[in-house]
Coordinates of C-alpha atoms in Angstrom, one line a residue:
X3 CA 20.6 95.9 -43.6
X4 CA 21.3 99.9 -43.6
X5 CA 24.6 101.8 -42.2
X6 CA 25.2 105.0 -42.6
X7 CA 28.4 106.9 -41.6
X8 CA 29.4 110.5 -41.9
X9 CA 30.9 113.3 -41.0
X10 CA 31.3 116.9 -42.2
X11 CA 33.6 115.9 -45.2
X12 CA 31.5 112.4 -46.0
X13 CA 27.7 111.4 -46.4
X14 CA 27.9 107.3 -46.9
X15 CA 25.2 104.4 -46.9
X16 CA 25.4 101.0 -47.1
X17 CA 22.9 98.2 -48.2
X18 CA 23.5 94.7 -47.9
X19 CA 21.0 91.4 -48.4
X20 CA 22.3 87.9 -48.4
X21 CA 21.4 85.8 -51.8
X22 CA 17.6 84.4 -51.7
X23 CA 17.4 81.4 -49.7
X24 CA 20.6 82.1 -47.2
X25 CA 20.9 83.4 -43.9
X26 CA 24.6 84.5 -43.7
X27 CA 25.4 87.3 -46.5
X28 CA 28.9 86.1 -48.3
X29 CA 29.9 90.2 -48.5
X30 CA 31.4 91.9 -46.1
X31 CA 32.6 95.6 -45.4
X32 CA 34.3 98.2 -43.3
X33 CA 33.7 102.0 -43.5
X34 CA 34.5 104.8 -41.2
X35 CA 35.3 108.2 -41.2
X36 CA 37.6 110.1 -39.4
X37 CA 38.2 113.8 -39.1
X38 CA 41.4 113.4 -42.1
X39 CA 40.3 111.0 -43.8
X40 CA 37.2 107.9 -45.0
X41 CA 38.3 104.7 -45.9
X42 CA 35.9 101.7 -46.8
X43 CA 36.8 97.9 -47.4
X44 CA 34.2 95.7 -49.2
X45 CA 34.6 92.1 -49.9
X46 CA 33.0 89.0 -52.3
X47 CA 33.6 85.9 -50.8
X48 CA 33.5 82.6 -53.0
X49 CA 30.7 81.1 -53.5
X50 CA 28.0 82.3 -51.1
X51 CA 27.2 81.3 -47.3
X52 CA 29.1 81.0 -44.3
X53 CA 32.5 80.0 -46.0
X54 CA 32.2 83.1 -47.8
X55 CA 31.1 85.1 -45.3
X56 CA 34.7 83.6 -43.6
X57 CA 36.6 84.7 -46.3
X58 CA 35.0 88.3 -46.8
X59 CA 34.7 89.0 -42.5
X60 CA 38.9 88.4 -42.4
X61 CA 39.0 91.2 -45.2
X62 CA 36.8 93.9 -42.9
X63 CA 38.6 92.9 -39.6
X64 CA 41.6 93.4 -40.9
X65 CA 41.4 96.9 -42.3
X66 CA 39.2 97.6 -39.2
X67 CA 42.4 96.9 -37.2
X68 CA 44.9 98.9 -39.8
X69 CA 42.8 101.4 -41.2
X70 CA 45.4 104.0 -40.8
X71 CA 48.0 102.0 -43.0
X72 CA 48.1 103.1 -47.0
X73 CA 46.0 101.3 -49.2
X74 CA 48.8 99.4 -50.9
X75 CA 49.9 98.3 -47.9
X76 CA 46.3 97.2 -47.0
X77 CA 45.6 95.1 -50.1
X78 CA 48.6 93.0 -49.7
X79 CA 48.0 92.7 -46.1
X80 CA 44.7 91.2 -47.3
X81 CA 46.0 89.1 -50.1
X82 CA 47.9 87.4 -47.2
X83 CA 44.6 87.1 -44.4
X84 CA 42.9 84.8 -47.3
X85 CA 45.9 82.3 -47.3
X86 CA 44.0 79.1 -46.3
X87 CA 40.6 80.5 -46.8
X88 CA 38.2 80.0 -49.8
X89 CA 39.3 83.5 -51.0
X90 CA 37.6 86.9 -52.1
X91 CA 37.7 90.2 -54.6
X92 CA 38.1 92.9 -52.2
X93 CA 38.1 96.6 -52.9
X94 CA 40.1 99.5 -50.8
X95 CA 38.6 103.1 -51.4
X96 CA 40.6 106.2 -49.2
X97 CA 39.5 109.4 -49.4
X98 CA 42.3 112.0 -47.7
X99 CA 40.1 115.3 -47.1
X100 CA 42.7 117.7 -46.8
X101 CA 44.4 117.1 -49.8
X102 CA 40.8 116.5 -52.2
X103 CA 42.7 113.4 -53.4
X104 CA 41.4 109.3 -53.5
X105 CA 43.2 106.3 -53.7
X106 CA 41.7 102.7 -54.5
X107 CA 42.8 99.4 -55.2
X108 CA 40.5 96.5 -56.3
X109 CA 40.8 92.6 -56.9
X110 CA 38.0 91.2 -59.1
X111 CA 34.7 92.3 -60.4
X112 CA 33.5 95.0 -57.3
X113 CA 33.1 97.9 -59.5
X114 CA 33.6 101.6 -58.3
X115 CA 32.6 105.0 -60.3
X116 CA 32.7 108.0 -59.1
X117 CA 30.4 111.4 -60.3
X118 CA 31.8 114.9 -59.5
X119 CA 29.8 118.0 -60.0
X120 CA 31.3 119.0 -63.7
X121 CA 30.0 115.6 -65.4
X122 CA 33.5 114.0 -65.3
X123 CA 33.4 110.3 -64.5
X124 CA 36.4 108.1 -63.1
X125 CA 35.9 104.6 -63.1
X126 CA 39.7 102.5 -62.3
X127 CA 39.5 99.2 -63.7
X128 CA 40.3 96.4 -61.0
X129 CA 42.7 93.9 -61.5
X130 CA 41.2 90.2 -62.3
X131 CA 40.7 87.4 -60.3
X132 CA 40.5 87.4 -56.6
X133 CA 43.0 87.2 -53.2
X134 CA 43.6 83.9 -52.0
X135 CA 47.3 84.7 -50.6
X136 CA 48.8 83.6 -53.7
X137 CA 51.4 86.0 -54.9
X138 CA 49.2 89.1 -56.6
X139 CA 50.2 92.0 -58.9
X140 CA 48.0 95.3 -57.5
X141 CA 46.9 98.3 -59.5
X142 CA 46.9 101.3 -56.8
X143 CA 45.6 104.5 -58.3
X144 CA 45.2 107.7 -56.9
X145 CA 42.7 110.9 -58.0
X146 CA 41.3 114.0 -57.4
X147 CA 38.2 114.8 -56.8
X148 CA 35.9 117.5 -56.5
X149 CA 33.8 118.2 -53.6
X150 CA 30.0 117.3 -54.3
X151 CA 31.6 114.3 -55.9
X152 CA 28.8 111.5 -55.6
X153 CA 30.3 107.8 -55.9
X154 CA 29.1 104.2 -55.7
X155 CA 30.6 100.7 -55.2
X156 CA 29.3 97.7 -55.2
X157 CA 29.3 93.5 -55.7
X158 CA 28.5 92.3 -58.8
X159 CA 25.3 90.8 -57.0
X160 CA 24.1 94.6 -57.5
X161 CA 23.5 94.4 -61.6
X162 CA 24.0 98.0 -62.7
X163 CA 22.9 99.2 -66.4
X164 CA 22.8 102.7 -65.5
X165 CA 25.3 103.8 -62.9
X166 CA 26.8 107.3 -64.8
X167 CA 23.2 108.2 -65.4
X168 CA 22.6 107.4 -62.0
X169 CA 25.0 109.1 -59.8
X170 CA 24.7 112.2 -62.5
X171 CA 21.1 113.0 -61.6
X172 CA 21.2 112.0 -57.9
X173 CA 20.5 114.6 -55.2
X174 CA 21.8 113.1 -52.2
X175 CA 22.9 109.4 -50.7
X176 CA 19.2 108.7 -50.0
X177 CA 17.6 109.6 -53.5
X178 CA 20.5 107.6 -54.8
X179 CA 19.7 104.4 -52.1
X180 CA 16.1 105.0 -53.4
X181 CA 16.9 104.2 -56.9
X182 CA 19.3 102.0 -56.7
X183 CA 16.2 99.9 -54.8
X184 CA 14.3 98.8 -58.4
X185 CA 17.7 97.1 -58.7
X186 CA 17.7 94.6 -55.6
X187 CA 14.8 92.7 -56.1
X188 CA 16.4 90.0 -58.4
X189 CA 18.7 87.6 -55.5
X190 CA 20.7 85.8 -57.4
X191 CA 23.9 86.5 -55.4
X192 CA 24.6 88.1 -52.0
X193 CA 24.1 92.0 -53.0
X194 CA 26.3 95.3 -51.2
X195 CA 26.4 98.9 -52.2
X196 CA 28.2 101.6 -50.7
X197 CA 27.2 104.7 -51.7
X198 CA 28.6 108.1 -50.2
X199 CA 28.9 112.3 -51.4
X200 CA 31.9 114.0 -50.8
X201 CA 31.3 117.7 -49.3

């Protein structure tokens, strides 16, 4: 499966295939962009199937409903949806156009760099372990960016040796979808990228 979402500030695509052998992908996401601001949700259910697919679809509800709400606000809103559910490592990526600035928060082993145009690299390490509505410490960080800034993020179904080199040499979100393909053809776990360039 192939989104796409954009806008005059944001170029984003998404990929997503379920693990080999299942029907119902255990990843689930939310993007959309708005005239102020992008803001994309991606979840890892559990396990894989439809109880993680449970877990991960109550993570991009959720921020579908309150997208306008702060991502700190968001993640512990999150942490609270998975009470009673299997549980899931969710990631929260907000870009606010007018100020050039991003903020992201992430639960478990979704990983997240981001490319800009000089060479500069920022990759925020997530906290470990995963939301289940246990009480959670968060690590909410906020950045800078420059516009032609390429980034990616992805589950760790998506296994990833080269991702500086990568975003570094790609042109645009479809050259980078277009490599990134080679990477996919192993199914050992449900697999979702996100990739997007900021203009």
């Amino acid at each position: 499966m192939i989104v796409r979402e954009s806008n005059s500030f944001v170029h984003t695509l998404v990929y997503q295939l379920p693990k080999e052998g299942k029907t119902c992908c255990g990843d689930s996401f939310f993007i959309k962009a708005t005239e102020d601001y992008f803001i994309c949700a991606l979840a890892d259910g559990l396990g894989s199937g439809e109880r993680a697919n449970d877990s991960s679809s109550a993570i991009s509800a959720l921020v579908e409903k309150k997208h306008n709400e702060d991502v700190d606000v968001l993640i512990d809103l999150c942490n609270q949806e998975l009470r009673d559910k299997r549980g899931a490592t969710v990631s929260i990526l907000k870009i606010d156009f007018k100020e050039n600035q991003f903020t992201y928060s992430s639960v478990g082993n979704i990983r997240f760099i981001l490319c800009s145009p000089s060479g500069t690299f920022i990759y925020p390490l997530p906290i470990l372990g995963y939301l289940s509505g246990r009480p959670q410490k968060y690590r909410t960080q906020t950045y800078s960016y420059e516009k032609g800034s390429k980034f990616i993020i992805h589950t760790d179904g998506l296994v990833l040796p080269g991702a500086k080199a990568l975003l570094y040499n790609g042109r645009s979100v479809e050259d980078l979808s277009q490599s990134l393909e080679a990477y996919t053809k192993t199914r050992n776990d449900d697999l979702t990228y996100i990739v997007g360039q900021l203009f």
